[in-house]
CSV table of C-alpha atoms in Angstrom, one decimal:
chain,number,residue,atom,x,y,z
Z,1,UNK,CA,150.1,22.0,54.2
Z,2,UNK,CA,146.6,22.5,54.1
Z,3,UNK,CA,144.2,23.4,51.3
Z,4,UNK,CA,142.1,26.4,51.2
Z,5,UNK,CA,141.6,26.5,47.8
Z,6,UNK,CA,138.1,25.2,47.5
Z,7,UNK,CA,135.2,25.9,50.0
Z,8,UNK,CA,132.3,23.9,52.0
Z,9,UNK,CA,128.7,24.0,52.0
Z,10,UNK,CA,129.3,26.8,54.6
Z,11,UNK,CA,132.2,28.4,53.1
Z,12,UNK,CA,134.7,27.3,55.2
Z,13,UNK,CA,137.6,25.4,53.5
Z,14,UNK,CA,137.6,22.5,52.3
Z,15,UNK,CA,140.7,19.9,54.1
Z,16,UNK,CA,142.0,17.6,51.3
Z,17,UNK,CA,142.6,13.9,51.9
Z,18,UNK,CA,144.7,10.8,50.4
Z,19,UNK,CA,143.2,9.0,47.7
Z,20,UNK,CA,143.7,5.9,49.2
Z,21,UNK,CA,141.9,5.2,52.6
Z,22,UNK,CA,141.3,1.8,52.4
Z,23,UNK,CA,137.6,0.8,53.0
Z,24,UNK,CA,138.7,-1.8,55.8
Z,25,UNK,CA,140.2,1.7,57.3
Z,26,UNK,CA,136.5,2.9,57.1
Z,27,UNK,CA,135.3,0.1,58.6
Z,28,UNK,CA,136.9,0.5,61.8
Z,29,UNK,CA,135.7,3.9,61.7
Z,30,UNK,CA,131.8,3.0,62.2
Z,31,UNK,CA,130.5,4.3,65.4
Z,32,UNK,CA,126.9,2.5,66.6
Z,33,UNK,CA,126.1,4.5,69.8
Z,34,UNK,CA,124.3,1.5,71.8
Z,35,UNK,CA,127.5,-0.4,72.3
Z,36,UNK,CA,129.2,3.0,74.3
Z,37,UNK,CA,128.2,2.5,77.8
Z,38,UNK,CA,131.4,3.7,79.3
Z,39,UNK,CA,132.5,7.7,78.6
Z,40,UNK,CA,136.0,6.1,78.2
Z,41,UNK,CA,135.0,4.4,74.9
Z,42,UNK,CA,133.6,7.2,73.6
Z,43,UNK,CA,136.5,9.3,74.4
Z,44,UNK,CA,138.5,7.1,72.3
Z,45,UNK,CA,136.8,7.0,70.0
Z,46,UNK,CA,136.5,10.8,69.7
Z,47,UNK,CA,140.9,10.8,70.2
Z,48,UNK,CA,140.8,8.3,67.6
Z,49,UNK,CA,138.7,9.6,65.3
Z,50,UNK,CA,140.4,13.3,65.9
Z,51,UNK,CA,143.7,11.8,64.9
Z,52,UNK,CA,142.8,10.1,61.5
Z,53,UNK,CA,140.8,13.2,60.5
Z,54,UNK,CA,143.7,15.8,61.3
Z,55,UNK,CA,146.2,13.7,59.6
Z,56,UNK,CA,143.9,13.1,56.4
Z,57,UNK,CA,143.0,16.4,56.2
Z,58,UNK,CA,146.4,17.5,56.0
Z,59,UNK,CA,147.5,16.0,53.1
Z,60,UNK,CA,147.3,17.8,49.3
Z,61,UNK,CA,145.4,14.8,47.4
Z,62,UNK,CA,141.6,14.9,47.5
Z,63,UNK,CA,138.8,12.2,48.0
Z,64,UNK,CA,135.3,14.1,49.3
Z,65,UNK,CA,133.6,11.2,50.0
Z,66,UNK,CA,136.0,9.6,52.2
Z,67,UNK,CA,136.3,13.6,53.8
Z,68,UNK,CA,132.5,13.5,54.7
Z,69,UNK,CA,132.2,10.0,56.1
Z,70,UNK,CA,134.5,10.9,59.0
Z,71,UNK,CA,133.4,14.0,59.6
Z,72,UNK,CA,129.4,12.5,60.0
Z,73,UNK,CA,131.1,9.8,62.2
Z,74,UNK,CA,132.2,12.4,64.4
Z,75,UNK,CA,128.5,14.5,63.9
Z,76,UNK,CA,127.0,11.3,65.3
Z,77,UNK,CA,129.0,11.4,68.3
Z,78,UNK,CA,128.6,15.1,68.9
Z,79,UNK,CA,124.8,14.9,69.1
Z,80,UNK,CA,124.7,11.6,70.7
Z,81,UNK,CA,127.2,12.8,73.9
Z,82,UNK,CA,126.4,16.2,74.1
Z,83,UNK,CA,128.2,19.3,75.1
Z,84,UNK,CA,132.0,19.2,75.8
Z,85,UNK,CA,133.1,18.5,79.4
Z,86,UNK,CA,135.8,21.3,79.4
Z,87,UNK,CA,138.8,22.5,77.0
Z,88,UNK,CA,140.8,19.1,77.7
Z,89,UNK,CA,137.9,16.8,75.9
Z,90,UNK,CA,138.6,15.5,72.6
Z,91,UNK,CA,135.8,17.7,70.8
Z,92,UNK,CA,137.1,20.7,73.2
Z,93,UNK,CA,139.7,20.2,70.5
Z,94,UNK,CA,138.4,19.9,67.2
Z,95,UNK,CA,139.8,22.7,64.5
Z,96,UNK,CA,137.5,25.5,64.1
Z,97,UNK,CA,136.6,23.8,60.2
Z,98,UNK,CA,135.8,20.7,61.4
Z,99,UNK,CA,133.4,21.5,63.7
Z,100,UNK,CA,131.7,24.0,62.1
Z,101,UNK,CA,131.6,20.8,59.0
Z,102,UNK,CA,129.8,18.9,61.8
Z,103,UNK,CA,127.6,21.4,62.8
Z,104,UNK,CA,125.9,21.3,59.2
Z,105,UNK,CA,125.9,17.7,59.3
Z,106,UNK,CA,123.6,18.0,62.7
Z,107,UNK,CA,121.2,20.3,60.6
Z,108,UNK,CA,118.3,18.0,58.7
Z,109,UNK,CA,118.2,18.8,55.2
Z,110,UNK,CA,115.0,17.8,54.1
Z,111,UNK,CA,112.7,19.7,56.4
Z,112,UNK,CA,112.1,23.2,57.8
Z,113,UNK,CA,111.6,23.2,62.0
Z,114,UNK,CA,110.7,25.5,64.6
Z,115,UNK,CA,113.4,26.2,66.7
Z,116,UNK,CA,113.7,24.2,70.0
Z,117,UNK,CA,116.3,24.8,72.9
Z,118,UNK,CA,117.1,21.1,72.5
Z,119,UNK,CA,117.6,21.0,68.9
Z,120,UNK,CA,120.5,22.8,66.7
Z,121,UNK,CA,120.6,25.0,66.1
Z,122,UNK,CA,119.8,26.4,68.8
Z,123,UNK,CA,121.4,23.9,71.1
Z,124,UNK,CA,124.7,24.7,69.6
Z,125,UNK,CA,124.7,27.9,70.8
Z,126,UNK,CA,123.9,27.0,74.1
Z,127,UNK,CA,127.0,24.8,74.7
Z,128,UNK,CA,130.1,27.1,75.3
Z,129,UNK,CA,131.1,30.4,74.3
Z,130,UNK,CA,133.3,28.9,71.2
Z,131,UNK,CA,130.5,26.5,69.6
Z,132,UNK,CA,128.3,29.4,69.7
Z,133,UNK,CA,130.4,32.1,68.2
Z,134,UNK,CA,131.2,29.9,65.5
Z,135,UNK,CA,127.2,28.9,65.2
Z,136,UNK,CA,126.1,32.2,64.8
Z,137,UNK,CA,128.8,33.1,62.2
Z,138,UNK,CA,127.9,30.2,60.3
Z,139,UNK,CA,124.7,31.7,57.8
Z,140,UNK,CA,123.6,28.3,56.7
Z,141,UNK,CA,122.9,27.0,60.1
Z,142,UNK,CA,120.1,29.5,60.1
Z,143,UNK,CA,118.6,29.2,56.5
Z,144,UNK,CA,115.5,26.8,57.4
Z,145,UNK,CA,112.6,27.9,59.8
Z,146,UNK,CA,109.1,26.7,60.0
Z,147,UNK,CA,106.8,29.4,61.9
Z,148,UNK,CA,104.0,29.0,63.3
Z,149,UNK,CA,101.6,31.9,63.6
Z,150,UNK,CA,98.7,29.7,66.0
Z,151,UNK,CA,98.3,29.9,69.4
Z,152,UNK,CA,100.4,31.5,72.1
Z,153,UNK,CA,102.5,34.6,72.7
Z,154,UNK,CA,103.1,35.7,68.9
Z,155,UNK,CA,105.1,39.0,70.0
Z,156,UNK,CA,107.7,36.6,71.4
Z,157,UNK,CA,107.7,34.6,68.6
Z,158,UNK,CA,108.1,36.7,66.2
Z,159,UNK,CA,111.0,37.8,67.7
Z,160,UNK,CA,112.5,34.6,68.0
Z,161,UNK,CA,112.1,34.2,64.5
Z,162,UNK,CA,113.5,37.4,63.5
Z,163,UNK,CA,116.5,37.0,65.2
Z,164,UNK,CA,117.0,33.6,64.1
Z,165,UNK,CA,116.3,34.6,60.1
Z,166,UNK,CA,118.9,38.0,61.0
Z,167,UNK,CA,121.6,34.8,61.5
Z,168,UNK,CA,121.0,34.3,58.1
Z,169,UNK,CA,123.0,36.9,56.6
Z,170,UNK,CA,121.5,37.2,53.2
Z,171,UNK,CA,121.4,33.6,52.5
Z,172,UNK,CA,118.4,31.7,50.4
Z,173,UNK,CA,115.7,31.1,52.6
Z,174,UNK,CA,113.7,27.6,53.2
Z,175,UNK,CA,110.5,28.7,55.0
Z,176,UNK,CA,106.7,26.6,56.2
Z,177,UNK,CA,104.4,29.2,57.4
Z,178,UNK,CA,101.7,27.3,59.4
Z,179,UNK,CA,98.8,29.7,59.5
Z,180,UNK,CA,96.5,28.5,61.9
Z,181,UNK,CA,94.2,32.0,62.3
Z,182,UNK,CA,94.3,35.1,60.4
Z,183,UNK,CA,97.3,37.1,61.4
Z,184,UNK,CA,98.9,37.9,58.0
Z,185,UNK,CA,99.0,41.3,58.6
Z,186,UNK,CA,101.5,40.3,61.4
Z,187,UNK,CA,103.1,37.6,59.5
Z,188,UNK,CA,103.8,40.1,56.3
Z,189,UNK,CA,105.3,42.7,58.9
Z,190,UNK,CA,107.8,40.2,60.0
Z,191,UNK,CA,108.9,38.5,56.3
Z,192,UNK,CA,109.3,42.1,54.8
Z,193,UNK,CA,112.9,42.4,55.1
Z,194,UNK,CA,113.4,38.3,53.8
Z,195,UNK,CA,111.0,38.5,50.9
Z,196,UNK,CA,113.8,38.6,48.5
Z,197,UNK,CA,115.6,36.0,50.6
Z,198,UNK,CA,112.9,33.7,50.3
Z,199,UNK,CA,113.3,30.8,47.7
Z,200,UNK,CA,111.0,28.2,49.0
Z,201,UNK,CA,108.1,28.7,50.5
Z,202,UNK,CA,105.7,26.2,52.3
Z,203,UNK,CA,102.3,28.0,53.5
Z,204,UNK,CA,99.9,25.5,55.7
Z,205,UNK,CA,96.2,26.9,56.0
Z,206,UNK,CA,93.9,25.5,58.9
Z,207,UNK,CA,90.2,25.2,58.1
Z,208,UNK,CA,89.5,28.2,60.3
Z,209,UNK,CA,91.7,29.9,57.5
Z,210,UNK,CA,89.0,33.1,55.7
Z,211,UNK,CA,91.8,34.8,53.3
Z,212,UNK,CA,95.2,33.9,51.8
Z,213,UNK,CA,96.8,38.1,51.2
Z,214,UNK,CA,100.4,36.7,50.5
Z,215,UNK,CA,101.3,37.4,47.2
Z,216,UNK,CA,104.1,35.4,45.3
Z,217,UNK,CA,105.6,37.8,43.0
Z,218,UNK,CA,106.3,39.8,46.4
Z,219,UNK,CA,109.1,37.2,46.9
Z,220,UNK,CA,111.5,38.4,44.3
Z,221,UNK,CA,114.1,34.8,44.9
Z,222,UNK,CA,111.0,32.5,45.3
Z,223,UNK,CA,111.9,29.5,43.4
Z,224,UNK,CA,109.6,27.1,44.5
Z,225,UNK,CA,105.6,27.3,46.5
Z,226,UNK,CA,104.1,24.6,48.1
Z,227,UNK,CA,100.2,25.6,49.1
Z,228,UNK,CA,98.5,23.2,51.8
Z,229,UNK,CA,96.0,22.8,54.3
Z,230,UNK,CA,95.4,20.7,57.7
Z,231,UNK,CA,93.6,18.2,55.4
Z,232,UNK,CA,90.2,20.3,54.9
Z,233,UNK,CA,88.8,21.7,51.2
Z,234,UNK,CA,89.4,25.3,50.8
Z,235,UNK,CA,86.1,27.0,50.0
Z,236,UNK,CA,85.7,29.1,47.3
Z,237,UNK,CA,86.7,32.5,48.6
Z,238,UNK,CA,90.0,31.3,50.1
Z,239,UNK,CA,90.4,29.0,46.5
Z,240,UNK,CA,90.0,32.6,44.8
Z,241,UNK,CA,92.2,34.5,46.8
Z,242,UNK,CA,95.0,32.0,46.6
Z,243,UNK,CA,94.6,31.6,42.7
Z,244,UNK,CA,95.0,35.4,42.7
Z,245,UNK,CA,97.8,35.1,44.3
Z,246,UNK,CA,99.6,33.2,42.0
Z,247,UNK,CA,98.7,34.6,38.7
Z,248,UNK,CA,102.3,36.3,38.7
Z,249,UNK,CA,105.5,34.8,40.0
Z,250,UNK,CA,109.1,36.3,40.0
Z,251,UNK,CA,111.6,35.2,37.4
Z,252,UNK,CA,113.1,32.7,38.7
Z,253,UNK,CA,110.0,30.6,39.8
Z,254,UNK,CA,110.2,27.0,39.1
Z,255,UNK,CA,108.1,24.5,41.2
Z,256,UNK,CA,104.2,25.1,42.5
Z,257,UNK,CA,102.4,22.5,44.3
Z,258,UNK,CA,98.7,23.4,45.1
Z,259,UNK,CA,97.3,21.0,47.3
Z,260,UNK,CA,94.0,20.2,49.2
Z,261,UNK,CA,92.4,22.7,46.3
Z,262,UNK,CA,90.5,22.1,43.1
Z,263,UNK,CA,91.2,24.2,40.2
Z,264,UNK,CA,89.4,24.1,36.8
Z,265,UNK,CA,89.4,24.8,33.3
Z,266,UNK,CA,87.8,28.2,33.8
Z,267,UNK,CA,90.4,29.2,36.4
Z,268,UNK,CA,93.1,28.3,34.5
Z,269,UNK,CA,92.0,29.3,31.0
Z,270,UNK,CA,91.7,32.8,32.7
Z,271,UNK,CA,95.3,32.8,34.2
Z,272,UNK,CA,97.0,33.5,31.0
Z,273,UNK,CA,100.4,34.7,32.8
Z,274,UNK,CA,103.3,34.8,30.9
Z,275,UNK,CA,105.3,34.1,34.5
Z,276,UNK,CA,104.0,30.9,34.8
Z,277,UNK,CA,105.9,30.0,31.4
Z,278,UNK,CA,108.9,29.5,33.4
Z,279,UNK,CA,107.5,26.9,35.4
Z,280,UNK,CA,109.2,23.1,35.2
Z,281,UNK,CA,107.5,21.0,37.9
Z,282,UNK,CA,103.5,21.3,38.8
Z,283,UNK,CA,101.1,19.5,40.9
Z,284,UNK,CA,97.9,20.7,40.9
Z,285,UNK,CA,94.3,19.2,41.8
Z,286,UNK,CA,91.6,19.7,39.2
Z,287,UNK,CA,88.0,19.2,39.0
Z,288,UNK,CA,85.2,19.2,36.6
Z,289,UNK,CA,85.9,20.3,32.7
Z,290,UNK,CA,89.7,20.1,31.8
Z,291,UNK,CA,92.1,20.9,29.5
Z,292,UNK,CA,95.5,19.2,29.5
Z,293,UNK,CA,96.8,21.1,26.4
Z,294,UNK,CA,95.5,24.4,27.6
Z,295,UNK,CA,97.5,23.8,30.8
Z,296,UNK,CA,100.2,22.9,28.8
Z,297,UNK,CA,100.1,26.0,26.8
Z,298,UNK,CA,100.4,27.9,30.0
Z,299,UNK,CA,103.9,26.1,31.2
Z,300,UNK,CA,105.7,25.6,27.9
Z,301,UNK,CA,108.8,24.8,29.8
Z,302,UNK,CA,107.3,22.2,32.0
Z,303,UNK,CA,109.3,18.7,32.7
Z,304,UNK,CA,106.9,17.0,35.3
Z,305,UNK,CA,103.5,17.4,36.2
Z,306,UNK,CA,101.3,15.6,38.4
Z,307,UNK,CA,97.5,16.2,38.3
Z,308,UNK,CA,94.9,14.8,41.2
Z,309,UNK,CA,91.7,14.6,41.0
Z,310,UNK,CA,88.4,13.9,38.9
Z,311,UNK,CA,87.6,16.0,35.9
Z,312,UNK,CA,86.4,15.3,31.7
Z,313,UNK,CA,88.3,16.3,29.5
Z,314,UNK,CA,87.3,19.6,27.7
Z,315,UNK,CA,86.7,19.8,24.0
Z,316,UNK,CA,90.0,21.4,22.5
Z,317,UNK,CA,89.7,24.3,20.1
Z,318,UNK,CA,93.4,25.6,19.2
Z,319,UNK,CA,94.1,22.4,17.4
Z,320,UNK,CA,97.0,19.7,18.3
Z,321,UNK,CA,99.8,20.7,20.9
Z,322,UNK,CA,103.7,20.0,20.5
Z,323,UNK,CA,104.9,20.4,23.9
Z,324,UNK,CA,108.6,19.1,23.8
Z,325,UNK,CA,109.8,19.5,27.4
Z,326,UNK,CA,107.5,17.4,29.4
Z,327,UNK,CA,109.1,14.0,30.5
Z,328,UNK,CA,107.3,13.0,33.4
Z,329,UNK,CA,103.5,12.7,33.8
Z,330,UNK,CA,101.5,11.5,36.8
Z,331,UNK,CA,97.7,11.1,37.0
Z,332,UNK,CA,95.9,10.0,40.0
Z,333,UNK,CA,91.9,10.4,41.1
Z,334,UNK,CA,91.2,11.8,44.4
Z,335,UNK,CA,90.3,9.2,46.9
Z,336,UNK,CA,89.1,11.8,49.5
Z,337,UNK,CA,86.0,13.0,47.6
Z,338,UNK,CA,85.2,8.8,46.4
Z,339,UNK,CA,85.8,10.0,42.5
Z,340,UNK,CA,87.7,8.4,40.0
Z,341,UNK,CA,89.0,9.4,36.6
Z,342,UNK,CA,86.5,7.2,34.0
Z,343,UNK,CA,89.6,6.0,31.6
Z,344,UNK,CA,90.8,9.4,30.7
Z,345,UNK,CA,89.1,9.1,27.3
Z,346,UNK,CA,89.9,12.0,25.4
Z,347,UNK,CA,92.5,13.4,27.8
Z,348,UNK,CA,95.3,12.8,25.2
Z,349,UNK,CA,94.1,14.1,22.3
Z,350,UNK,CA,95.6,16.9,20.3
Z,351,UNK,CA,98.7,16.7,22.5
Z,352,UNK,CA,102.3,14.9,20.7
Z,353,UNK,CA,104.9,15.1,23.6
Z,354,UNK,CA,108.4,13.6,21.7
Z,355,UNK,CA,110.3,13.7,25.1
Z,356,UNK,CA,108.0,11.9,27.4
Z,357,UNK,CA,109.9,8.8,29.8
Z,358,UNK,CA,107.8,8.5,32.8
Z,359,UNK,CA,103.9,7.9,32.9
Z,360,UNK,CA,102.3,7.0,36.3
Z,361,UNK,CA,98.7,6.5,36.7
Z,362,UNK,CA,96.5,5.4,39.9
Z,363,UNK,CA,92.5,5.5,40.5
Z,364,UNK,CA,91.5,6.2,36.8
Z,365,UNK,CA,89.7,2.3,36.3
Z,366,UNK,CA,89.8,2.0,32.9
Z,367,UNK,CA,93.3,2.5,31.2
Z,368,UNK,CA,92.5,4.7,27.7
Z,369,UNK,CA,94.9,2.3,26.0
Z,370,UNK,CA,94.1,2.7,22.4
Z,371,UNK,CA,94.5,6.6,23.5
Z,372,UNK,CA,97.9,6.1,25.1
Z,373,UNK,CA,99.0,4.1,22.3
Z,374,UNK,CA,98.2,6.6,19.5
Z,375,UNK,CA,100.0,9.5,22.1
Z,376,UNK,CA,103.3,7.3,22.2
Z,377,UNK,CA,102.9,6.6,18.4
Z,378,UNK,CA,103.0,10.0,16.8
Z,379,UNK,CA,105.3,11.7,20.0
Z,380,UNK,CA,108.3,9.0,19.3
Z,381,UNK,CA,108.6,9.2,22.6
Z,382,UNK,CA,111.7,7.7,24.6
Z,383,UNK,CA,109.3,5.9,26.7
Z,384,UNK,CA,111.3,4.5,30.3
Z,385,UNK,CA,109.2,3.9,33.1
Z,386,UNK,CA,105.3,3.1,32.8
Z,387,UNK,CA,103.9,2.7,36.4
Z,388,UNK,CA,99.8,1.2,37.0
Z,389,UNK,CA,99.4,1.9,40.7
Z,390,UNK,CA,95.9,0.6,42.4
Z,391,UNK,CA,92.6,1.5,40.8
Z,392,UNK,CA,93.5,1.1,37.5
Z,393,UNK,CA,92.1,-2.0,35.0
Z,394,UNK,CA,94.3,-3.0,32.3
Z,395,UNK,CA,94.5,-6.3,30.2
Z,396,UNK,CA,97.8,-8.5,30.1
Z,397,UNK,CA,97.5,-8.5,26.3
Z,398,UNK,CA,97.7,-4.6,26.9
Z,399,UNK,CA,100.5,-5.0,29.0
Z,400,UNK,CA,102.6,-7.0,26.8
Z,401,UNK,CA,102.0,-4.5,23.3
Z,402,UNK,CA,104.3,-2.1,25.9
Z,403,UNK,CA,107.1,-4.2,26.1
Z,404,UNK,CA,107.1,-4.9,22.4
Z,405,UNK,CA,106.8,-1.6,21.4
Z,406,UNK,CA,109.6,-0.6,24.2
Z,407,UNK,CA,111.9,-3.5,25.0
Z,408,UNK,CA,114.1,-1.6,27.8
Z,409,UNK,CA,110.8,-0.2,29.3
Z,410,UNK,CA,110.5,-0.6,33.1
Z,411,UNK,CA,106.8,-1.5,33.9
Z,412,UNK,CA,105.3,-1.7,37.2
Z,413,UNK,CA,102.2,-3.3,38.2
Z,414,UNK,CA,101.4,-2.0,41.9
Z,415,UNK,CA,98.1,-2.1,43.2
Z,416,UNK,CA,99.2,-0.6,46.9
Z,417,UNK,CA,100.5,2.7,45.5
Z,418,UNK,CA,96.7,3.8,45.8
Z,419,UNK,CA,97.0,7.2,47.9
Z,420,UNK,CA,97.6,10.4,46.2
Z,421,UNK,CA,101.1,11.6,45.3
Z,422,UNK,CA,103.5,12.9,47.6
């Protein structure tokens, strides 16, 4: 009998498999496309493949992994051969479940995309009447779009991309909004009925940007904002708008990444948002006066931040700062405008960080070691990984007090991690 007691990534139900496929089973299982010149093999392979899958997935006993490796081994083939060649094929006679398993496994996870006719998953639906009635039923198929509001027909478009997000069905929302001109009036008309669908939200501004009206606590599920541009400075009027944007996020906010813009102490001394407590990872570029505990004091609940760019430290007037949830700390200068940080001196003063594992630094010259040192000292911090990437001068006598105060501690001398921070 099969199992329906438990459910897959899109809700369908989860086969259950023996314990005990043996890995030399696997291994006969591995599927490299080059070596299938003749549709016979790959038929096979397909009936093969089919047989072992059916028969595992029938049984009551459970193994996931050893589930998910033969159903990519048959994704692979799906995408690499194409469309079935009638009802008689072996994919013309894959279960329902197990194809609609393989159409995830043909969706990337890791990036938004515009839709393309030759791409699922779109292309799904163009295959046969079953593959795309069980495409369009399938919401999570349709839960990652990038649109692009540039050149072209945007009517069109925008109805493309309605009725791909209406495919959706409610589900969270992965969206990059490439704004090449100035149609946000457009672009608001068309998210309106997603906003609360939204939770991450990637917004790309080209220099011929003038405005930036979106505003983030709008998106009621927005969990995470990533700010960019084609590579150009934002000036000031568009750096204004977007910080006005963002002084107020929904509840459930978490991650902000503001790139290719230069905040400083003013602005952020001036946010003073109680929605940006809830914050946990940051990225942010500053410039000119800064104040790491003041930033700190805006996101008590933060866990990792990374800071680019090339700024003084500003003289602290609310005394020393306990901040017991950051762990991870990241400090580069910003290459693009030929600035470096000038050894951070005074950049860790009046702050005591007790959970702190993971310091990374590039482009700042001269390491503030006595500075670091005395941080470490009075935070009893569980120190794990220090990391000098290139630009940064240290001594080997420096080096070595780290490893005696922190035997276990993984420390990395790389001169090629130069660039800024992905």
């Amino acid at each position: 009998m099969k199992n329906y007691n438990s459910k897959g990534r899109d809700g369908w139900p989860n086969f259950r498999i023996i314990s005990d496929l043996h890995l030399q089973h696997l291994n006969l299982l591995r599927v490299d496309m080059n070596y299938y010149s003749d549709p016979s093999d790959i038929s096979g392979t397909i009936s093969y493949l089919l047989r072992v899958v059916m028969r595992e997935a029938s049984n009551p006993n459970h193994v996931n992994y050893r589930y998910w490796q033969l159903v990519q081994k048959m994704a692979k083939i799906v995408q690499f051969i194409g469309p079935p060649r009638g009802s008689s094929s072996p994919i013309g006679r894959l279960p329902t479940e197990i194809l609609a398993e393989i159409f995830l496994y043909c969706i990337p996870e890791d990036a938004n995309w515009t839709p393309a006719p030759d791409l699922a998953p779109m292309q799904l639906t163009a295959v046969c009447r079953r593959w795309r009635e069980i495409a369009v039923n399938m919401p999570n198929l349709w839960r990652r779009l990038r649109l692009e509001m540039g050149h072209g027909d945007w009517q069109q478009r925008a109805f493309c991309y309605d009725s791909y997000l209406k495919r959706s069905r409610g589900r969270q929302l992965s969206l990059t909004l490439e704004c090449n001109d100035n149609k946000w009036t457009e672009l608001r008309s068309l998210l309106q009925p997603y906003v609360h669908q939204i939770s991450s939200l990637h917004v790309g501004l080209s220099s011929g940007t003038s405005s930036f009206p979106l505003v983030a606590a709008d998106f009621g599920g927005l969990e995470e904002l990533v700010i960019y541009t084609d590579g150009s400075i934002p000036g000031p009027a568009v750096t204004h708008s977007i910080m006005h944007s963002i002084t107020h996020f929904p509840p459930n906010m978490r991650n902000l990444r503001l790139l290719d813009m230069f905040s400083n102490f003013q602005v952020l001394s001036s946010l003073n948002s109680p929605s940006w407590a809830g914050l946990t990872n940051l990225e942010i570029m500053v410039a000119g006066l800064f104040s790491l505990p003041c930033l700190l004091r805006l996101c008590p609940n933060l866990s990792s931040l990374t800071m680019i760019g090339s700024f003084m430290p500003a003289d602290e007037t609310l005394g020393n700062l306990v901040h017991t949830k950051l762990q991870s700390l990241r400090i580069s200068g910003d290459l693009r405008t030929s600035t470096v940080l000038f050894g951070l001196l005074g950049l860790f003063d009046y702050l005591t960080l007790p959970n702190l594992r993971i310091v990374e630094v590039r482009n700042v010259a001269r390491w503030a070691h006595g500075e670091f040192k005395a941080l470490i000292a009075r935070s009893q911090c569980p120190l794990e990984s220090l990391i000098f990437g290139g630009g940064v001068t240290t001594t080997p006598q420096e080096l070595a007090e780290y490893v005696t105060l922190f035997p276990s501690l993984k420390l990395v001398i790389d001169p090629k991690r130069s660039a800024l921070f992905k």
